[in-house]
C-alpha cells in the first residue's frame, strides 16, 4: 500500500521537473472543432503575444544601442570639456605671463630713463668740476651740493628701477614656463 503514494509522488515530481503541465496532442486531437474554438482563439492571442515580445525585444535592442551611443557621446563631450578646461587654464596662464612681461618691459624702460637721468646729472657735475679745475669764474654761483645730490638721487632711482626690472623679468620667465607647461598638458583634439 505504501508503494502507491510513493509512486504518485514520483510521477508528480517527474512532471514538475520537465516543465509546465501540457495536454498531449493525441488527447487534444480527439476534440471536435466547435470544442476547440476557445483554444484556437487563445492560439491567435498567443501568436500576437509572441509578435509583441519580438517587437519589445527589438525595441530593447534599439534602446541599448541608443544608450551606448549616448554614453559614447557623453564620454567624447567630457574629453572635449576636459580639453577646453585645460586650454582655458593655459590661456589664463599666458594672459598672466603677458601682463607680467608688459610690466617688466615698462620697468626696463623706466630703468633706462633713470640711467639717462643719472648720466645727465653726471654730465652737469663734470661740467661744474671742469669749471672749477679751470678756475673760471662762473656767471652765477652754483650749489655743488645740489649737483651731487641730483647724482645721488638719480643713482638710487636707477638701482631701484633695475631691481624692480630684474624681479619682474624673473616673474615673467616663471609665468612663461608655467604657461608652456600647461600648454603641453592640453590633449590633442580628437
mmCIF file with all atom_site columns, C-alpha atoms in Angstrom:
data_model
loop_
_atom_site.group_PDB
_atom_site.id
_atom_site.type_symbol
_atom_site.label_atom_id
_atom_site.label_alt_id
_atom_site.label_comp_id
_atom_site.label_asym_id
_atom_site.label_entity_id
_atom_site.label_seq_id
_atom_site.pdbx_PDB_ins_code
_atom_site.Cartn_x
_atom_site.Cartn_y
_atom_site.Cartn_z
_atom_site.occupancy
_atom_site.B_iso_or_equiv
_atom_site.pdbx_formal_charge
_atom_site.auth_seq_id
_atom_site.auth_comp_id
_atom_site.auth_asym_id
_atom_site.auth_atom_id
_atom_site.pdbx_PDB_model_num
ATOM 1   C CA . UNK A 1 1   ? 0.000   0.000   0.000   1.00 0.00 ? 1   UNK A CA 1
ATOM 2   C CA . UNK A 1 2   ? 2.755   2.245   0.771   1.00 0.00 ? 2   UNK A CA 1
ATOM 3   C CA . UNK A 1 3   ? 4.182   1.911   -2.779  1.00 0.00 ? 3   UNK A CA 1
ATOM 4   C CA . UNK A 1 4   ? 1.241   3.695   -4.465  1.00 0.00 ? 4   UNK A CA 1
ATOM 5   C CA . UNK A 1 5   ? 1.694   7.068   -2.660  1.00 0.00 ? 5   UNK A CA 1
ATOM 6   C CA . UNK A 1 6   ? 5.426   6.914   -3.306  1.00 0.00 ? 6   UNK A CA 1
ATOM 7   C CA . UNK A 1 7   ? 4.800   6.165   -6.996  1.00 0.00 ? 7   UNK A CA 1
ATOM 8   C CA . UNK A 1 8   ? 2.283   9.017   -7.238  1.00 0.00 ? 8   UNK A CA 1
ATOM 9   C CA . UNK A 1 9   ? 4.718   11.432  -5.600  1.00 0.00 ? 9   UNK A CA 1
ATOM 10  C CA . UNK A 1 10  ? 7.455   10.342  -8.010  1.00 0.00 ? 10  UNK A CA 1
ATOM 11  C CA . UNK A 1 11  ? 5.191   10.941  -11.012 1.00 0.00 ? 11  UNK A CA 1
ATOM 12  C CA . UNK A 1 12  ? 4.229   14.407  -9.734  1.00 0.00 ? 12  UNK A CA 1
ATOM 13  C CA . UNK A 1 13  ? 7.887   15.237  -9.126  1.00 0.00 ? 13  UNK A CA 1
ATOM 14  C CA . UNK A 1 14  ? 8.832   13.997  -12.607 1.00 0.00 ? 14  UNK A CA 1
ATOM 15  C CA . UNK A 1 15  ? 6.046   16.069  -14.159 1.00 0.00 ? 15  UNK A CA 1
ATOM 16  C CA . UNK A 1 16  ? 7.204   19.232  -12.338 1.00 0.00 ? 16  UNK A CA 1
ATOM 17  C CA . UNK A 1 17  ? 10.780  18.651  -13.280 1.00 0.00 ? 17  UNK A CA 1
ATOM 18  C CA . UNK A 1 18  ? 10.074  18.530  -17.024 1.00 0.00 ? 18  UNK A CA 1
ATOM 19  C CA . UNK A 1 19  ? 8.317   21.912  -17.271 1.00 0.00 ? 19  UNK A CA 1
ATOM 20  C CA . UNK A 1 20  ? 4.787   23.252  -17.071 1.00 0.00 ? 20  UNK A CA 1
ATOM 21  C CA . UNK A 1 21  ? 1.933   20.791  -17.478 1.00 0.00 ? 21  UNK A CA 1
ATOM 22  C CA . UNK A 1 22  ? 0.698   20.368  -21.050 1.00 0.00 ? 22  UNK A CA 1
ATOM 23  C CA . UNK A 1 23  ? -2.091  18.460  -22.770 1.00 0.00 ? 23  UNK A CA 1
ATOM 24  C CA . UNK A 1 24  ? -0.847  15.792  -25.088 1.00 0.00 ? 24  UNK A CA 1
ATOM 25  C CA . UNK A 1 25  ? -1.593  16.365  -28.775 1.00 0.00 ? 25  UNK A CA 1
ATOM 26  C CA . UNK A 1 26  ? -3.187  12.881  -29.050 1.00 0.00 ? 26  UNK A CA 1
ATOM 27  C CA . UNK A 1 27  ? -5.754  13.834  -26.418 1.00 0.00 ? 27  UNK A CA 1
ATOM 28  C CA . UNK A 1 28  ? -6.391  17.305  -27.842 1.00 0.00 ? 28  UNK A CA 1
ATOM 29  C CA . UNK A 1 29  ? -6.836  15.890  -31.348 1.00 0.00 ? 29  UNK A CA 1
ATOM 30  C CA . UNK A 1 30  ? -9.922  13.966  -30.243 1.00 0.00 ? 30  UNK A CA 1
ATOM 31  C CA . UNK A 1 31  ? -11.898 17.224  -29.695 1.00 0.00 ? 31  UNK A CA 1
ATOM 32  C CA . UNK A 1 32  ? -14.464 18.385  -32.266 1.00 0.00 ? 32  UNK A CA 1
ATOM 33  C CA . UNK A 1 33  ? -13.754 21.764  -33.963 1.00 0.00 ? 33  UNK A CA 1
ATOM 34  C CA . UNK A 1 34  ? -16.510 23.533  -32.004 1.00 0.00 ? 34  UNK A CA 1
ATOM 35  C CA . UNK A 1 35  ? -14.980 22.210  -28.765 1.00 0.00 ? 35  UNK A CA 1
ATOM 36  C CA . UNK A 1 36  ? -11.522 23.546  -29.754 1.00 0.00 ? 36  UNK A CA 1
ATOM 37  C CA . UNK A 1 37  ? -12.724 27.057  -30.776 1.00 0.00 ? 37  UNK A CA 1
ATOM 38  C CA . UNK A 1 38  ? -11.567 28.638  -27.494 1.00 0.00 ? 38  UNK A CA 1
ATOM 39  C CA . UNK A 1 39  ? -8.137  27.089  -27.926 1.00 0.00 ? 39  UNK A CA 1
ATOM 40  C CA . UNK A 1 40  ? -7.861  28.439  -31.489 1.00 0.00 ? 40  UNK A CA 1
ATOM 41  C CA . UNK A 1 41  ? -8.795  31.920  -30.269 1.00 0.00 ? 41  UNK A CA 1
ATOM 42  C CA . UNK A 1 42  ? -6.194  31.647  -27.481 1.00 0.00 ? 42  UNK A CA 1
ATOM 43  C CA . UNK A 1 43  ? -3.587  30.473  -30.009 1.00 0.00 ? 43  UNK A CA 1
ATOM 44  C CA . UNK A 1 44  ? -4.267  33.615  -32.082 1.00 0.00 ? 44  UNK A CA 1
ATOM 45  C CA . UNK A 1 45  ? -3.712  35.718  -28.930 1.00 0.00 ? 45  UNK A CA 1
ATOM 46  C CA . UNK A 1 46  ? -0.561  33.723  -28.183 1.00 0.00 ? 46  UNK A CA 1
ATOM 47  C CA . UNK A 1 47  ? 0.720   34.483  -31.694 1.00 0.00 ? 47  UNK A CA 1
ATOM 48  C CA . UNK A 1 48  ? 0.072   38.205  -31.107 1.00 0.00 ? 48  UNK A CA 1
ATOM 49  C CA . UNK A 1 49  ? 1.816   37.957  -27.742 1.00 0.00 ? 49  UNK A CA 1
ATOM 50  C CA . UNK A 1 50  ? 4.857   36.381  -29.440 1.00 0.00 ? 50  UNK A CA 1
ATOM 51  C CA . UNK A 1 51  ? 4.848   39.220  -32.003 1.00 0.00 ? 51  UNK A CA 1
ATOM 52  C CA . UNK A 1 52  ? 4.665   41.778  -29.193 1.00 0.00 ? 52  UNK A CA 1
ATOM 53  C CA . UNK A 1 53  ? 7.527   40.007  -27.416 1.00 0.00 ? 53  UNK A CA 1
ATOM 54  C CA . UNK A 1 54  ? 9.628   40.109  -30.591 1.00 0.00 ? 54  UNK A CA 1
ATOM 55  C CA . UNK A 1 55  ? 8.846   43.826  -31.051 1.00 0.00 ? 55  UNK A CA 1
ATOM 56  C CA . UNK A 1 56  ? 9.663   44.537  -27.402 1.00 0.00 ? 56  UNK A CA 1
ATOM 57  C CA . UNK A 1 57  ? 12.951  42.632  -27.737 1.00 0.00 ? 57  UNK A CA 1
ATOM 58  C CA . UNK A 1 58  ? 13.800  44.593  -30.877 1.00 0.00 ? 58  UNK A CA 1
ATOM 59  C CA . UNK A 1 59  ? 12.948  47.888  -29.148 1.00 0.00 ? 59  UNK A CA 1
ATOM 60  C CA . UNK A 1 60  ? 15.053  46.873  -26.165 1.00 0.00 ? 60  UNK A CA 1
ATOM 61  C CA . UNK A 1 61  ? 17.953  46.295  -28.571 1.00 0.00 ? 61  UNK A CA 1
ATOM 62  C CA . UNK A 1 62  ? 17.334  49.732  -30.130 1.00 0.00 ? 62  UNK A CA 1
ATOM 63  C CA . UNK A 1 63  ? 17.283  51.274  -26.660 1.00 0.00 ? 63  UNK A CA 1
ATOM 64  C CA . UNK A 1 64  ? 20.528  49.514  -25.732 1.00 0.00 ? 64  UNK A CA 1
ATOM 65  C CA . UNK A 1 65  ? 22.169  50.864  -28.909 1.00 0.00 ? 65  UNK A CA 1
ATOM 66  C CA . UNK A 1 66  ? 20.846  54.349  -28.096 1.00 0.00 ? 66  UNK A CA 1
ATOM 67  C CA . UNK A 1 67  ? 22.222  54.059  -24.563 1.00 0.00 ? 67  UNK A CA 1
ATOM 68  C CA . UNK A 1 68  ? 25.624  53.027  -25.907 1.00 0.00 ? 68  UNK A CA 1
ATOM 69  C CA . UNK A 1 69  ? 25.622  55.925  -28.413 1.00 0.00 ? 69  UNK A CA 1
ATOM 70  C CA . UNK A 1 70  ? 24.647  58.367  -25.656 1.00 0.00 ? 70  UNK A CA 1
ATOM 71  C CA . UNK A 1 71  ? 27.384  57.027  -23.375 1.00 0.00 ? 71  UNK A CA 1
ATOM 72  C CA . UNK A 1 72  ? 29.949  57.346  -26.188 1.00 0.00 ? 72  UNK A CA 1
ATOM 73  C CA . UNK A 1 73  ? 28.784  60.884  -26.963 1.00 0.00 ? 73  UNK A CA 1
ATOM 74  C CA . UNK A 1 74  ? 28.974  61.835  -23.284 1.00 0.00 ? 74  UNK A CA 1
ATOM 75  C CA . UNK A 1 75  ? 32.487  60.425  -22.962 1.00 0.00 ? 75  UNK A CA 1
ATOM 76  C CA . UNK A 1 76  ? 33.542  62.383  -26.024 1.00 0.00 ? 76  UNK A CA 1
ATOM 77  C CA . UNK A 1 77  ? 31.933  65.543  -24.638 1.00 0.00 ? 77  UNK A CA 1
ATOM 78  C CA . UNK A 1 78  ? 33.678  65.016  -21.294 1.00 0.00 ? 78  UNK A CA 1
ATOM 79  C CA . UNK A 1 79  ? 37.022  64.685  -23.098 1.00 0.00 ? 79  UNK A CA 1
ATOM 80  C CA . UNK A 1 80  ? 36.244  67.855  -25.063 1.00 0.00 ? 80  UNK A CA 1
ATOM 81  C CA . UNK A 1 81  ? 35.266  69.644  -21.853 1.00 0.00 ? 81  UNK A CA 1
ATOM 82  C CA . UNK A 1 82  ? 38.441  68.489  -20.112 1.00 0.00 ? 82  UNK A CA 1
ATOM 83  C CA . UNK A 1 83  ? 40.490  69.695  -23.082 1.00 0.00 ? 83  UNK A CA 1
ATOM 84  C CA . UNK A 1 84  ? 38.647  73.026  -23.111 1.00 0.00 ? 84  UNK A CA 1
ATOM 85  C CA . UNK A 1 85  ? 39.253  73.494  -19.380 1.00 0.00 ? 85  UNK A CA 1
ATOM 86  C CA . UNK A 1 86  ? 42.942  72.806  -19.859 1.00 0.00 ? 86  UNK A CA 1
ATOM 87  C CA . UNK A 1 87  ? 43.075  75.205  -22.817 1.00 0.00 ? 87  UNK A CA 1
ATOM 88  C CA . UNK A 1 88  ? 41.391  77.912  -20.736 1.00 0.00 ? 88  UNK A CA 1
ATOM 89  C CA . UNK A 1 89  ? 43.835  77.295  -17.892 1.00 0.00 ? 89  UNK A CA 1
ATOM 90  C CA . UNK A 1 90  ? 46.768  77.555  -20.318 1.00 0.00 ? 90  UNK A CA 1
ATOM 91  C CA . UNK A 1 91  ? 45.288  80.704  -21.898 1.00 0.00 ? 91  UNK A CA 1
ATOM 92  C CA . UNK A 1 92  ? 44.846  82.295  -18.467 1.00 0.00 ? 92  UNK A CA 1
ATOM 93  C CA . UNK A 1 93  ? 48.463  81.456  -17.642 1.00 0.00 ? 93  UNK A CA 1
ATOM 94  C CA . UNK A 1 94  ? 49.544  83.048  -20.926 1.00 0.00 ? 94  UNK A CA 1
ATOM 95  C CA . UNK A 1 95  ? 47.495  86.162  -20.143 1.00 0.00 ? 95  UNK A CA 1
ATOM 96  C CA . UNK A 1 96  ? 49.158  86.379  -16.723 1.00 0.00 ? 96  UNK A CA 1
ATOM 97  C CA . UNK A 1 97  ? 52.579  85.898  -18.308 1.00 0.00 ? 97  UNK A CA 1
ATOM 98  C CA . UNK A 1 98  ? 51.919  88.556  -20.955 1.00 0.00 ? 98  UNK A CA 1
ATOM 99  C CA . UNK A 1 99  ? 50.738  91.035  -18.308 1.00 0.00 ? 99  UNK A CA 1
ATOM 100 C CA . UNK A 1 100 ? 53.860  90.472  -16.241 1.00 0.00 ? 100 UNK A CA 1
ATOM 101 C CA . UNK A 1 101 ? 56.001  90.760  -19.371 1.00 0.00 ? 101 UNK A CA 1
ATOM 102 C CA . UNK A 1 102 ? 54.427  94.140  -20.169 1.00 0.00 ? 102 UNK A CA 1
ATOM 103 C CA . UNK A 1 103 ? 55.128  95.309  -16.611 1.00 0.00 ? 103 UNK A CA 1
ATOM 104 C CA . UNK A 1 104 ? 58.724  94.071  -16.899 1.00 0.00 ? 104 UNK A CA 1
ATOM 105 C CA . UNK A 1 105 ? 59.196  95.974  -20.155 1.00 0.00 ? 105 UNK A CA 1
ATOM 106 C CA . UNK A 1 106 ? 57.720  99.139  -18.605 1.00 0.00 ? 106 UNK A CA 1
ATOM 107 C CA . UNK A 1 107 ? 60.103  98.737  -15.675 1.00 0.00 ? 107 UNK A CA 1
ATOM 108 C CA . UNK A 1 108 ? 63.034  98.238  -18.085 1.00 0.00 ? 108 UNK A CA 1
ATOM 109 C CA . UNK A 1 109 ? 62.014  101.404 -19.913 1.00 0.00 ? 109 UNK A CA 1
ATOM 110 C CA . UNK A 1 110 ? 61.802  103.285 -16.608 1.00 0.00 ? 110 UNK A CA 1
ATOM 111 C CA . UNK A 1 111 ? 65.245  101.952 -15.639 1.00 0.00 ? 111 UNK A CA 1
ATOM 112 C CA . UNK A 1 112 ? 66.651  103.118 -18.981 1.00 0.00 ? 112 UNK A CA 1
ATOM 113 C CA . UNK A 1 113 ? 65.137  106.551 -18.339 1.00 0.00 ? 113 UNK A CA 1
ATOM 114 C CA . UNK A 1 114 ? 66.728  106.589 -14.875 1.00 0.00 ? 114 UNK A CA 1
ATOM 115 C CA . UNK A 1 115 ? 70.082  105.785 -16.463 1.00 0.00 ? 115 UNK A CA 1
ATOM 116 C CA . UNK A 1 116 ? 69.606  108.705 -18.867 1.00 0.00 ? 116 UNK A CA 1
ATOM 117 C CA . UNK A 1 117 ? 68.748  110.949 -15.910 1.00 0.00 ? 117 UNK A CA 1
ATOM 118 C CA . UNK A 1 118 ? 71.805  109.744 -13.956 1.00 0.00 ? 118 UNK A CA 1
ATOM 119 C CA . UNK A 1 119 ? 74.175  110.326 -16.868 1.00 0.00 ? 119 UNK A CA 1
ATOM 120 C CA . UNK A 1 120 ? 72.666  113.768 -17.486 1.00 0.00 ? 120 UNK A CA 1
ATOM 121 C CA . UNK A 1 121 ? 73.232  114.626 -13.816 1.00 0.00 ? 121 UNK A CA 1
ATOM 122 C CA . UNK A 1 122 ? 76.823  113.318 -14.013 1.00 0.00 ? 122 UNK A CA 1
ATOM 123 C CA . UNK A 1 123 ? 77.476  115.448 -17.086 1.00 0.00 ? 123 UNK A CA 1
ATOM 124 C CA . UNK A 1 124 ? 76.347  118.537 -15.163 1.00 0.00 ? 124 UNK A CA 1
ATOM 125 C CA . UNK A 1 125 ? 78.696  117.605 -12.277 1.00 0.00 ? 125 UNK A CA 1
ATOM 126 C CA . UNK A 1 126 ? 81.548  117.063 -14.734 1.00 0.00 ? 126 UNK A CA 1
ATOM 127 C CA . UNK A 1 127 ? 80.875  120.477 -16.294 1.00 0.00 ? 127 UNK A CA 1
ATOM 128 C CA . UNK A 1 128 ? 80.896  122.081 -12.826 1.00 0.00 ? 128 UNK A CA 1
ATOM 129 C CA . UNK A 1 129 ? 84.149  120.282 -11.937 1.00 0.00 ? 129 UNK A CA 1
ATOM 130 C CA . UNK A 1 130 ? 85.712  121.347 -15.259 1.00 0.00 ? 130 UNK A CA 1
ATOM 131 C CA . UNK A 1 131 ? 84.853  125.000 -14.469 1.00 0.00 ? 131 UNK A CA 1
ATOM 132 C CA . UNK A 1 132 ? 86.408  124.654 -11.011 1.00 0.00 ? 132 UNK A CA 1
ATOM 133 C CA . UNK A 1 133 ? 89.565  122.986 -12.353 1.00 0.00 ? 133 UNK A CA 1
ATOM 134 C CA . UNK A 1 134 ? 89.955  125.660 -14.997 1.00 0.00 ? 134 UNK A CA 1
ATOM 135 C CA . UNK A 1 135 ? 89.490  128.223 -12.226 1.00 0.00 ? 135 UNK A CA 1
ATOM 136 C CA . UNK A 1 136 ? 86.982  130.072 -14.353 1.00 0.00 ? 136 UNK A CA 1
ATOM 137 C CA . UNK A 1 137 ? 84.598  132.392 -12.652 1.00 0.00 ? 137 UNK A CA 1
ATOM 138 C CA . UNK A 1 138 ? 81.018  131.258 -13.351 1.00 0.00 ? 138 UNK A CA 1
ATOM 139 C CA . UNK A 1 139 ? 78.483  133.869 -14.409 1.00 0.00 ? 139 UNK A CA 1
ATOM 140 C CA . UNK A 1 140 ? 76.383  132.840 -11.403 1.00 0.00 ? 140 UNK A CA 1
ATOM 141 C CA . UNK A 1 141 ? 77.127  130.889 -8.228  1.00 0.00 ? 141 UNK A CA 1
ATOM 142 C CA . UNK A 1 142 ? 76.409  127.138 -8.379  1.00 0.00 ? 142 UNK A CA 1
ATOM 143 C CA . UNK A 1 143 ? 75.402  124.959 -5.402  1.00 0.00 ? 143 UNK A CA 1
ATOM 144 C CA . UNK A 1 144 ? 77.681  121.935 -5.805  1.00 0.00 ? 144 UNK A CA 1
ATOM 145 C CA . UNK A 1 145 ? 75.692  120.028 -3.134  1.00 0.00 ? 145 UNK A CA 1
ATOM 146 C CA . UNK A 1 146 ? 72.595  120.241 -5.355  1.00 0.00 ? 146 UNK A CA 1
ATOM 147 C CA . UNK A 1 147 ? 74.566  118.797 -8.319  1.00 0.00 ? 147 UNK A CA 1
ATOM 148 C CA . UNK A 1 148 ? 75.968  115.901 -6.264  1.00 0.00 ? 148 UNK A CA 1
ATOM 149 C CA . UNK A 1 149 ? 72.589  115.374 -4.584  1.00 0.00 ? 149 UNK A CA 1
ATOM 150 C CA . UNK A 1 150 ? 70.971  115.101 -8.007  1.00 0.00 ? 150 UNK A CA 1
ATOM 151 C CA . UNK A 1 151 ? 73.520  112.416 -8.989  1.00 0.00 ? 151 UNK A CA 1
ATOM 152 C CA . UNK A 1 152 ? 72.968  110.545 -5.729  1.00 0.00 ? 152 UNK A CA 1
ATOM 153 C CA . UNK A 1 153 ? 69.169  110.615 -6.132  1.00 0.00 ? 153 UNK A CA 1
ATOM 154 C CA . UNK A 1 154 ? 69.421  109.525 -9.766  1.00 0.00 ? 154 UNK A CA 1
ATOM 155 C CA . UNK A 1 155 ? 71.781  106.659 -8.794  1.00 0.00 ? 155 UNK A CA 1
ATOM 156 C CA . UNK A 1 156 ? 69.323  105.432 -6.113  1.00 0.00 ? 156 UNK A CA 1
ATOM 157 C CA . UNK A 1 157 ? 66.366  105.628 -8.512  1.00 0.00 ? 157 UNK A CA 1
ATOM 158 C CA . UNK A 1 158 ? 68.334  103.715 -11.145 1.00 0.00 ? 158 UNK A CA 1
ATOM 159 C CA . UNK A 1 159 ? 69.230  100.944 -8.690  1.00 0.00 ? 159 UNK A CA 1
ATOM 160 C CA . UNK A 1 160 ? 65.616  100.660 -7.536  1.00 0.00 ? 160 UNK A CA 1
ATOM 161 C CA . UNK A 1 161 ? 64.373  100.583 -11.138 1.00 0.00 ? 161 UNK A CA 1
ATOM 162 C CA . UNK A 1 162 ? 66.942  97.916  -12.081 1.00 0.00 ? 162 UNK A CA 1
ATOM 163 C CA . UNK A 1 163 ? 65.959  95.756  -9.093  1.00 0.00 ? 163 UNK A CA 1
ATOM 164 C CA . UNK A 1 164 ? 62.270  96.065  -9.979  1.00 0.00 ? 164 UNK A CA 1
ATOM 165 C CA . UNK A 1 165 ? 63.068  95.138  -13.592 1.00 0.00 ? 165 UNK A CA 1
ATOM 166 C CA . UNK A 1 166 ? 65.022  92.031  -12.518 1.00 0.00 ? 166 UNK A CA 1
ATOM 167 C CA . UNK A 1 167 ? 62.174  90.878  -10.273 1.00 0.00 ? 167 UNK A CA 1
ATOM 168 C CA . UNK A 1 168 ? 59.559  91.385  -12.982 1.00 0.00 ? 168 UNK A CA 1
ATOM 169 C CA . UNK A 1 169 ? 61.781  89.614  -15.554 1.00 0.00 ? 169 UNK A CA 1
ATOM 170 C CA . UNK A 1 170 ? 62.068  86.597  -13.198 1.00 0.00 ? 170 UNK A CA 1
ATOM 171 C CA . UNK A 1 171 ? 58.300  86.642  -12.647 1.00 0.00 ? 171 UNK A CA 1
ATOM 172 C CA . UNK A 1 172 ? 57.710  86.860  -16.415 1.00 0.00 ? 172 UNK A CA 1
ATOM 173 C CA . UNK A 1 173 ? 60.073  83.926  -17.062 1.00 0.00 ? 173 UNK A CA 1
ATOM 174 C CA . UNK A 1 174 ? 58.313  81.881  -14.360 1.00 0.00 ? 174 UNK A CA 1
ATOM 175 C CA . UNK A 1 175 ? 54.961  82.782  -15.906 1.00 0.00 ? 175 UNK A CA 1
ATOM 176 C CA . UNK A 1 176 ? 56.164  81.759  -19.355 1.00 0.00 ? 176 UNK A CA 1
ATOM 177 C CA . UNK A 1 177 ? 57.358  78.382  -18.061 1.00 0.00 ? 177 UNK A CA 1
ATOM 178 C CA . UNK A 1 178 ? 54.008  77.825  -16.296 1.00 0.00 ? 178 UNK A CA 1
ATOM 179 C CA . UNK A 1 179 ? 52.103  78.703  -19.473 1.00 0.00 ? 179 UNK A CA 1
ATOM 180 C CA . UNK A 1 180 ? 54.273  76.415  -21.607 1.00 0.00 ? 180 UNK A CA 1
ATOM 181 C CA . UNK A 1 181 ? 53.872  73.556  -19.105 1.00 0.00 ? 181 UNK A CA 1
ATOM 182 C CA . UNK A 1 182 ? 50.090  73.952  -19.101 1.00 0.00 ? 182 UNK A CA 1
ATOM 183 C CA . UNK A 1 183 ? 50.047  74.225  -22.889 1.00 0.00 ? 183 UNK A CA 1
ATOM 184 C CA . UNK A 1 184 ? 51.869  70.889  -23.169 1.00 0.00 ? 184 UNK A CA 1
ATOM 185 C CA . UNK A 1 185 ? 49.209  69.285  -20.932 1.00 0.00 ? 185 UNK A CA 1
ATOM 186 C CA . UNK A 1 186 ? 46.365  70.212  -23.277 1.00 0.00 ? 186 UNK A CA 1
ATOM 187 C CA . UNK A 1 187 ? 45.321  66.961  -25.001 1.00 0.00 ? 187 UNK A CA 1
ATOM 188 C CA . UNK A 1 188 ? 45.279  66.909  -28.780 1.00 0.00 ? 188 UNK A CA 1
ATOM 189 C CA . UNK A 1 189 ? 41.879  67.277  -30.413 1.00 0.00 ? 189 UNK A CA 1
ATOM 190 C CA . UNK A 1 190 ? 40.174  64.026  -31.423 1.00 0.00 ? 190 UNK A CA 1
#
